[in-house]
Amino acid sequence: KQEVTQIPAALSVPEGENLVLNCSFTDSAIYNLQWFRQDPGKGLTSLLLIQSSQREQTSGRLNASLDKSSGRSTLYIAASQPGDSATYLCAVVNSGGSNYKLTFGKGTLLTVNP
Amino acid sequence: KAGVTQTPRYLIKTRGQQVTLSCSPISGHRSVSWYQQTPGQGLQFLFEYFSETQRNKGNFPGRFSGRQFSNSRSEMNVSTLELGDSALYLCASSRSGDASTDTQYFGPGTRLTVL
């Protein structure tokens, strides 16, 4: 059974700092890994999707890497801003079973202080 | 283009009652998935519908059910509510429902509180 773990559970940083969020998964048989952002009272917003054949994806100040063999992904946020404060979730789609569902970690609550 | 909408946004029910939640997907999307989010368990997959057919179901008791209409709108129903059903219920829509290739777009959720 796939399990996704995110460390740390919460992170507080001063504005301008570069930071890394971690995600690990137990079963490396995945189609892709996705990073989402969740703001209070709102749904999830897709940030980056990395296919299993890819090593990284970039969007603006965000860079996500994937090491499928070791079951790890990182989300790098450059020059953090208060507006980046949110919960960040990673999720995988398993290739060994249903490809209709995402298996999520419990998220990292990020606070960027002005 | 309008996003995924969910109604109602907030619900308060008592134990033993039943509840129906609604999700309207993005226009043109034929797949709707439902997830339950709690502080203890995180986000867990409930079920997925495509063209009015349930294609996959998560590990939830039979009290949780759903359906999809011909216009792709979906409802989920929870009968005989328990305190543990208190959660944020999120739906997501996509064109094909194939999460291996298709981006899923989430709604804002319905916050259900069971007293």
PDB file of C-alpha atoms in Angstrom:
ATOM      1  CA  LYS A   1       0.000   0.000   0.000  1.00  0.00           C
ATOM      2  CA  GLN A   2       1.409   3.366  -1.035  1.00  0.00           C
ATOM      3  CA  GLU A   3       2.226   5.742   1.791  1.00  0.00           C
ATOM      4  CA  VAL A   4       3.253   9.351   1.279  1.00  0.00           C
ATOM      5  CA  THR A   5       5.053  11.266   4.001  1.00  0.00           C
ATOM      6  CA  GLN A   6       5.842  14.952   4.152  1.00  0.00           C
ATOM      7  CA  ILE A   7       8.444  16.510   6.379  1.00  0.00           C
ATOM      8  CA  PRO A   8       8.337  18.891   8.131  1.00  0.00           C
ATOM      9  CA  ALA A   9       4.682  19.128   9.122  1.00  0.00           C
ATOM     10  CA  ALA A  10       5.093  22.867   9.634  1.00  0.00           C
ATOM     11  CA  LEU A  11       7.712  25.399   8.665  1.00  0.00           C
ATOM     12  CA  SER A  12       8.076  29.090   9.480  1.00  0.00           C
ATOM     13  CA  VAL A  13      10.593  31.239   7.611  1.00  0.00           C
ATOM     14  CA  PRO A  14      11.337  34.943   7.164  1.00  0.00           C
ATOM     15  CA  GLU A  15      10.463  36.580   3.876  1.00  0.00           C
ATOM     16  CA  GLY A  16      13.113  36.244   1.186  1.00  0.00           C
ATOM     17  CA  GLU A  17      14.472  32.925   2.359  1.00  0.00           C
ATOM     18  CA  ASN A  18      14.868  29.971   0.014  1.00  0.00           C
ATOM     19  CA  LEU A  19      13.290  26.799   1.344  1.00  0.00           C
ATOM     20  CA  VAL A  20      12.808  23.116   0.607  1.00  0.00           C
ATOM     21  CA  LEU A  21       9.799  20.937   1.335  1.00  0.00           C
ATOM     22  CA  ASN A  22      10.225  17.179   1.365  1.00  0.00           C
ATOM     23  CA  CYS A  23       7.998  14.352   0.228  1.00  0.00           C
ATOM     24  CA  SER A  24       8.711  10.613   0.342  1.00  0.00           C
ATOM     25  CA  PHE A  25       6.725   7.652  -0.924  1.00  0.00           C
ATOM     26  CA  THR A  26       7.065   3.954  -0.218  1.00  0.00           C
ATOM     27  CA  ASP A  27       6.192   2.428  -3.614  1.00  0.00           C
ATOM     28  CA  SER A  28       8.298   3.654  -6.524  1.00  0.00           C
ATOM     29  CA  ALA A  29       5.867   2.287  -9.130  1.00  0.00           C
ATOM     30  CA  ILE A  30       4.248   5.611  -9.910  1.00  0.00           C
ATOM     31  CA  TYR A  31       3.028   7.410 -13.014  1.00  0.00           C
ATOM     32  CA  ASN A  32       3.668  10.856 -11.643  1.00  0.00           C
ATOM     33  CA  LEU A  33       4.048  13.012  -8.569  1.00  0.00           C
ATOM     34  CA  GLN A  34       2.184  16.257  -8.108  1.00  0.00           C
ATOM     35  CA  TRP A  35       2.548  19.201  -5.773  1.00  0.00           C
ATOM     36  CA  PHE A  36      -0.514  21.147  -4.680  1.00  0.00           C
ATOM     37  CA  ARG A  37      -1.120  24.226  -2.635  1.00  0.00           C
ATOM     38  CA  GLN A  38      -4.087  24.588  -0.278  1.00  0.00           C
ATOM     39  CA  ASP A  39      -5.163  27.926   1.113  1.00  0.00           C
ATOM     40  CA  PRO A  40      -7.534  28.155   4.092  1.00  0.00           C
ATOM     41  CA  GLY A  41     -11.137  27.897   2.995  1.00  0.00           C
ATOM     42  CA  LYS A  42     -10.137  27.045  -0.548  1.00  0.00           C
ATOM     43  CA  GLY A  43      -9.535  23.910  -2.535  1.00  0.00           C
ATOM     44  CA  LEU A  44      -6.289  22.566  -3.884  1.00  0.00           C
ATOM     45  CA  THR A  45      -4.371  24.304  -6.634  1.00  0.00           C
ATOM     46  CA  SER A  46      -2.053  22.222  -8.785  1.00  0.00           C
ATOM     47  CA  LEU A  47       1.486  23.650  -8.794  1.00  0.00           C
ATOM     48  CA  LEU A  48       3.676  21.149 -10.592  1.00  0.00           C
ATOM     49  CA  LEU A  49       3.304  17.680 -12.073  1.00  0.00           C
ATOM     50  CA  ILE A  50       6.372  15.507 -12.658  1.00  0.00           C
ATOM     51  CA  GLN A  51       6.027  12.412 -14.806  1.00  0.00           C
ATOM     52  CA  SER A  52       7.920   9.338 -13.596  1.00  0.00           C
ATOM     53  CA  SER A  53      10.368   9.677 -16.497  1.00  0.00           C
ATOM     54  CA  GLN A  54      11.250  13.254 -15.536  1.00  0.00           C
ATOM     55  CA  ARG A  55      13.718  14.495 -12.945  1.00  0.00           C
ATOM     56  CA  GLU A  56      12.343  17.966 -12.323  1.00  0.00           C
ATOM     57  CA  GLN A  57       9.838  20.619 -13.256  1.00  0.00           C
ATOM     58  CA  THR A  58      10.014  24.366 -12.844  1.00  0.00           C
ATOM     59  CA  SER A  59       7.384  27.060 -12.664  1.00  0.00           C
ATOM     60  CA  GLY A  60       8.482  30.547 -11.746  1.00  0.00           C
ATOM     61  CA  ARG A  61      10.049  30.484  -8.284  1.00  0.00           C
ATOM     62  CA  LEU A  62       9.096  26.838  -7.800  1.00  0.00           C
ATOM     63  CA  ASN A  63      11.224  23.849  -8.693  1.00  0.00           C
ATOM     64  CA  ALA A  64      10.215  20.286  -7.980  1.00  0.00           C
ATOM     65  CA  SER A  65      12.545  17.328  -8.284  1.00  0.00           C
ATOM     66  CA  LEU A  66      11.807  13.623  -8.360  1.00  0.00           C
ATOM     67  CA  ASP A  67      14.051  10.696  -7.502  1.00  0.00           C
ATOM     68  CA  LYS A  68      11.772   7.751  -8.159  1.00  0.00           C
ATOM     69  CA  SER A  69      14.284   5.087  -7.207  1.00  0.00           C
ATOM     70  CA  SER A  70      14.732   6.485  -3.724  1.00  0.00           C
ATOM     71  CA  GLY A  71      11.073   7.458  -3.370  1.00  0.00           C
ATOM     72  CA  ARG A  72      11.708  11.135  -2.795  1.00  0.00           C
ATOM     73  CA  SER A  73      10.657  14.502  -4.116  1.00  0.00           C
ATOM     74  CA  THR A  74      11.502  18.024  -3.066  1.00  0.00           C
ATOM     75  CA  LEU A  75       9.760  21.310  -3.709  1.00  0.00           C
ATOM     76  CA  TYR A  76      12.147  24.249  -3.743  1.00  0.00           C
ATOM     77  CA  ILE A  77      10.699  27.723  -3.281  1.00  0.00           C
ATOM     78  CA  ALA A  78      13.048  30.583  -4.071  1.00  0.00           C
ATOM     79  CA  ALA A  79      12.847  34.020  -2.474  1.00  0.00           C
ATOM     80  CA  SER A  80       9.777  33.198  -0.393  1.00  0.00           C
ATOM     81  CA  GLN A  81       7.013  35.787   0.011  1.00  0.00           C
ATOM     82  CA  PRO A  82       4.195  36.129   2.563  1.00  0.00           C
ATOM     83  CA  GLY A  83       1.782  35.169  -0.205  1.00  0.00           C
ATOM     84  CA  ASP A  84       3.442  31.756  -0.329  1.00  0.00           C
ATOM     85  CA  SER A  85       1.980  30.959   3.078  1.00  0.00           C
ATOM     86  CA  ALA A  86      -0.249  27.916   2.636  1.00  0.00           C
ATOM     87  CA  THR A  87      -0.298  24.160   3.083  1.00  0.00           C
ATOM     88  CA  TYR A  88       1.695  22.302   0.450  1.00  0.00           C
ATOM     89  CA  LEU A  89       0.652  18.773  -0.419  1.00  0.00           C
ATOM     90  CA  CYS A  90       2.344  16.188  -2.544  1.00  0.00           C
ATOM     91  CA  ALA A  91       0.487  13.323  -4.163  1.00  0.00           C
ATOM     92  CA  VAL A  92       1.371  10.340  -6.323  1.00  0.00           C
ATOM     93  CA  VAL A  93      -0.516   8.310  -8.893  1.00  0.00           C
ATOM     94  CA  ASN A  94       0.371   4.628  -8.618  1.00  0.00           C
ATOM     95  CA  SER A  95       1.077   2.666 -11.768  1.00  0.00           C
ATOM     96  CA  GLY A  96       0.379  -0.672 -10.137  1.00  0.00           C
ATOM     97  CA  GLY A  97      -3.309  -0.148  -9.640  1.00  0.00           C
ATOM     98  CA  SER A  98      -5.955   2.437 -10.299  1.00  0.00           C
ATOM     99  CA  ASN A  99      -4.720   5.488 -12.125  1.00  0.00           C
ATOM    100  CA  TYR A 100      -7.848   7.398 -11.265  1.00  0.00           C
ATOM    101  CA  LYS A 101      -6.819   8.448  -7.812  1.00  0.00           C
ATOM    102  CA  LEU A 102      -4.173  10.485  -6.055  1.00  0.00           C
ATOM    103  CA  THR A 103      -2.528   9.313  -2.848  1.00  0.00           C
ATOM    104  CA  PHE A 104      -1.686  12.344  -0.737  1.00  0.00           C
ATOM    105  CA  GLY A 105       0.716  13.177   2.032  1.00  0.00           C
ATOM    106  CA  LYS A 106      -0.609  15.138   4.995  1.00  0.00           C
ATOM    107  CA  GLY A 107       1.064  18.317   3.905  1.00  0.00           C
ATOM    108  CA  THR A 108       3.507  20.934   5.153  1.00  0.00           C
ATOM    109  CA  LEU A 109       2.058  24.129   6.605  1.00  0.00           C
ATOM    110  CA  LEU A 110       4.311  26.960   5.445  1.00  0.00           C
ATOM    111  CA  THR A 111       4.292  30.377   7.066  1.00  0.00           C
ATOM    112  CA  VAL A 112       6.375  33.145   5.513  1.00  0.00           C
ATOM    113  CA  ASN A 113       6.791  36.058   7.911  1.00  0.00           C
ATOM    114  CA  PRO A 114       7.143  39.615   6.570  1.00  0.00           C
TER     115      PRO A 114
ATOM    116  CA  LYS B   1     -13.963  29.582 -17.463  1.00  0.00           C
ATOM    117  CA  ALA B   2     -15.754  28.806 -14.219  1.00  0.00           C
ATOM    118  CA  GLY B   3     -13.965  26.509 -11.782  1.00  0.00           C
ATOM    119  CA  VAL B   4     -15.271  23.548  -9.852  1.00  0.00           C
ATOM    120  CA  THR B   5     -18.131  24.543  -7.592  1.00  0.00           C
ATOM    121  CA  GLN B   6     -19.363  22.744  -4.518  1.00  0.00           C
ATOM    122  CA  THR B   7     -22.536  23.302  -2.572  1.00  0.00           C
ATOM    123  CA  PRO B   8     -23.183  23.869   0.192  1.00  0.00           C
ATOM    124  CA  ARG B   9     -19.920  25.233   1.544  1.00  0.00           C
ATOM    125  CA  TYR B  10     -20.803  24.472   5.149  1.00  0.00           C
ATOM    126  CA  LEU B  11     -23.129  21.946   6.760  1.00  0.00           C
ATOM    127  CA  ILE B  12     -23.964  21.061  10.318  1.00  0.00           C
ATOM    128  CA  LYS B  13     -25.775  17.792  10.953  1.00  0.00           C
ATOM    129  CA  THR B  14     -26.436  15.521  13.899  1.00  0.00           C
ATOM    130  CA  ARG B  15     -25.523  11.887  14.276  1.00  0.00           C
ATOM    131  CA  GLY B  16     -27.816   9.502  12.452  1.00  0.00           C
ATOM    132  CA  GLN B  17     -28.901  12.019   9.831  1.00  0.00           C
ATOM    133  CA  GLN B  18     -27.983  11.804   6.179  1.00  0.00           C
ATOM    134  CA  VAL B  19     -26.438  14.446   3.957  1.00  0.00           C
ATOM    135  CA  THR B  20     -26.067  15.120   0.232  1.00  0.00           C
ATOM    136  CA  LEU B  21     -23.215  17.174  -1.191  1.00  0.00           C
ATOM    137  CA  SER B  22     -23.085  18.515  -4.714  1.00  0.00           C
ATOM    138  CA  CYS B  23     -20.235  19.145  -7.147  1.00  0.00           C
ATOM    139  CA  SER B  24     -20.364  20.872 -10.526  1.00  0.00           C
ATOM    140  CA  PRO B  25     -17.260  20.214 -12.634  1.00  0.00           C
ATOM    141  CA  ILE B  26     -15.558  22.521 -15.063  1.00  0.00           C
ATOM    142  CA  SER B  27     -17.413  22.685 -18.349  1.00  0.00           C
ATOM    143  CA  GLY B  28     -16.235  19.895 -20.647  1.00  0.00           C
ATOM    144  CA  HIS B  29     -14.891  17.732 -17.842  1.00  0.00           C
ATOM    145  CA  ARG B  30     -16.482  14.326 -17.625  1.00  0.00           C
ATOM    146  CA  SER B  31     -14.719  12.926 -14.589  1.00  0.00           C
ATOM    147  CA  VAL B  32     -15.477  13.822 -10.988  1.00  0.00           C
ATOM    148  CA  SER B  33     -13.571  12.454  -7.999  1.00  0.00           C
ATOM    149  CA  TRP B  34     -14.393  12.871  -4.333  1.00  0.00           C
ATOM    150  CA  TYR B  35     -11.951  13.072  -1.424  1.00  0.00           C
ATOM    151  CA  GLN B  36     -12.365  13.336   2.331  1.00  0.00           C
ATOM    152  CA  GLN B  37      -9.883  15.491   4.246  1.00  0.00           C
ATOM    153  CA  THR B  38      -9.450  15.196   8.015  1.00  0.00           C
ATOM    154  CA  PRO B  39      -6.608  16.366  10.275  1.00  0.00           C
ATOM    155  CA  GLY B  40      -5.822  12.803  11.312  1.00  0.00           C
ATOM    156  CA  GLN B  41      -6.011  10.937   8.008  1.00  0.00           C
ATOM    157  CA  GLY B  42      -5.310  13.710   5.529  1.00  0.00           C
ATOM    158  CA  LEU B  43      -6.850  13.458   2.079  1.00  0.00           C
ATOM    159  CA  GLN B  44      -8.393  10.103   1.255  1.00  0.00           C
ATOM    160  CA  PHE B  45      -9.964   9.021  -2.019  1.00  0.00           C
ATOM    161  CA  LEU B  46     -13.680   8.212  -1.887  1.00  0.00           C
ATOM    162  CA  PHE B  47     -14.722   7.451  -5.476  1.00  0.00           C
ATOM    163  CA  GLU B  48     -14.515   8.575  -9.064  1.00  0.00           C
ATOM    164  CA  TYR B  49     -17.216   8.889 -11.711  1.00  0.00           C
ATOM    165  CA  PHE B  50     -16.953   9.166 -15.454  1.00  0.00           C
ATOM    166  CA  SER B  51     -19.937   9.428 -17.791  1.00  0.00           C
ATOM    167  CA  GLU B  52     -22.338   8.476 -14.989  1.00  0.00           C
ATOM    168  CA  THR B  53     -20.370   5.331 -14.089  1.00  0.00           C
ATOM    169  CA  GLN B  54     -18.430   4.752 -10.899  1.00  0.00           C
ATOM    170  CA  ARG B  55     -15.031   3.488 -12.020  1.00  0.00           C
ATOM    171  CA  ASN B  56     -13.203   3.288  -8.720  1.00  0.00           C
ATOM    172  CA  LYS B  57     -14.011   3.337  -5.049  1.00  0.00           C
ATOM    173  CA  GLY B  58     -11.842   3.956  -2.015  1.00  0.00           C
ATOM    174  CA  ASN B  59     -11.878   2.106   1.266  1.00  0.00           C
ATOM    175  CA  PHE B  60     -14.956   3.659   2.846  1.00  0.00           C
ATOM    176  CA  PRO B  61     -18.072   1.985   4.263  1.00  0.00           C
ATOM    177  CA  GLY B  62     -21.218   1.616   2.217  1.00  0.00           C
ATOM    178  CA  ARG B  63     -22.753   4.599   3.998  1.00  0.00           C
ATOM    179  CA  PHE B  64     -20.809   6.685   1.514  1.00  0.00           C
ATOM    180  CA  SER B  65     -22.295   6.669  -1.952  1.00  0.00           C
ATOM    181  CA  GLY B  66     -22.384   8.872  -4.972  1.00  0.00           C
ATOM    182  CA  ARG B  67     -23.754   9.356  -8.413  1.00  0.00           C
ATOM    183  CA  GLN B  68     -23.148  11.383 -11.526  1.00  0.00           C
ATOM    184  CA  PHE B  69     -25.696  12.913 -13.820  1.00  0.00           C
ATOM    185  CA  SER B  70     -25.691  13.214 -17.587  1.00  0.00           C
ATOM    186  CA  ASN B  71     -24.431  16.817 -17.331  1.00  0.00           C
ATOM    187  CA  SER B  72     -21.418  15.507 -15.318  1.00  0.00           C
ATOM    188  CA  ARG B  73     -22.600  17.078 -12.088  1.00  0.00           C
ATOM    189  CA  SER B  74     -22.062  14.735  -9.173  1.00  0.00           C
ATOM    190  CA  GLU B  75     -23.541  14.217  -5.755  1.00  0.00           C
ATOM    191  CA  MET B  76     -22.267  12.250  -2.818  1.00  0.00           C
ATOM    192  CA  ASN B  77     -24.446  11.012  -0.014  1.00  0.00           C
ATOM    193  CA  VAL B  78     -23.533   9.964   3.491  1.00  0.00           C
ATOM    194  CA  SER B  79     -26.188   8.115   5.450  1.00  0.00           C
ATOM    195  CA  THR B  80     -26.398   7.490   9.187  1.00  0.00           C
ATOM    196  CA  LEU B  81     -23.825  10.149   9.972  1.00  0.00           C
ATOM    197  CA  GLU B  82     -21.188   9.498  12.614  1.00  0.00           C
ATOM    198  CA  LEU B  83     -19.031  11.992  14.492  1.00  0.00           C
ATOM    199  CA  GLY B  84     -16.025  10.736  12.557  1.00  0.00           C
ATOM    200  CA  ASP B  85     -17.584  11.853   9.289  1.00  0.00           C
ATOM    201  CA  SER B  86     -16.827  15.460  10.189  1.00  0.00           C
ATOM    202  CA  ALA B  87     -14.424  16.552   7.491  1.00  0.00           C
ATOM    203  CA  LEU B  88     -13.792  18.724   4.471  1.00  0.00           C
ATOM    204  CA  TYR B  89     -15.151  16.977   1.395  1.00  0.00           C
ATOM    205  CA  LEU B  90     -13.413  17.957  -1.819  1.00  0.00           C
ATOM    206  CA  CYS B  91     -14.328  17.140  -5.352  1.00  0.00           C
ATOM    207  CA  ALA B  92     -12.040  17.321  -8.336  1.00  0.00           C
ATOM    208  CA  SER B  93     -12.813  17.328 -12.018  1.00  0.00           C
ATOM    209  CA  SER B  94     -10.785  16.456 -15.084  1.00  0.00           C
ATOM    210  CA  ARG B  95     -11.403  15.687 -18.713  1.00  0.00           C
ATOM    211  CA  SER B  96     -10.696  11.980 -18.616  1.00  0.00           C
ATOM    212  CA  GLY B  97     -10.149  11.158 -14.943  1.00  0.00           C
ATOM    213  CA  ASP B  98      -6.807   9.600 -15.795  1.00  0.00           C
ATOM    214  CA  ALA B  99      -4.652  11.107 -13.058  1.00  0.00           C
ATOM    215  CA  SER B 100      -1.523   9.746 -14.728  1.00  0.00           C
ATOM    216  CA  THR B 101      -1.827  12.339 -17.479  1.00  0.00           C
ATOM    217  CA  ASP B 102      -4.722  14.641 -16.675  1.00  0.00           C
ATOM    218  CA  THR B 103      -4.533  17.589 -14.270  1.00  0.00           C
ATOM    219  CA  GLN B 104      -7.228  17.473 -11.639  1.00  0.00           C
ATOM    220  CA  TYR B 105      -8.946  20.695 -10.633  1.00  0.00           C
ATOM    221  CA  PHE B 106     -10.307  20.878  -7.113  1.00  0.00           C
ATOM    222  CA  GLY B 107     -13.294  22.722  -5.754  1.00  0.00           C
ATOM    223  CA  PRO B 108     -13.283  24.725  -2.491  1.00  0.00           C
ATOM    224  CA  GLY B 109     -14.849  21.874  -0.548  1.00  0.00           C
ATOM    225  CA  THR B 110     -17.835  21.378   1.710  1.00  0.00           C
ATOM    226  CA  ARG B 111     -17.117  21.542   5.434  1.00  0.00           C
ATOM    227  CA  LEU B 112     -19.338  18.993   7.184  1.00  0.00           C
ATOM    228  CA  THR B 113     -19.674  19.074  10.952  1.00  0.00           C
ATOM    229  CA  VAL B 114     -21.497  16.226  12.685  1.00  0.00           C
ATOM    230  CA  LEU B 115     -22.698  16.938  16.225  1.00  0.00           C
TER     231      LEU B 115
END
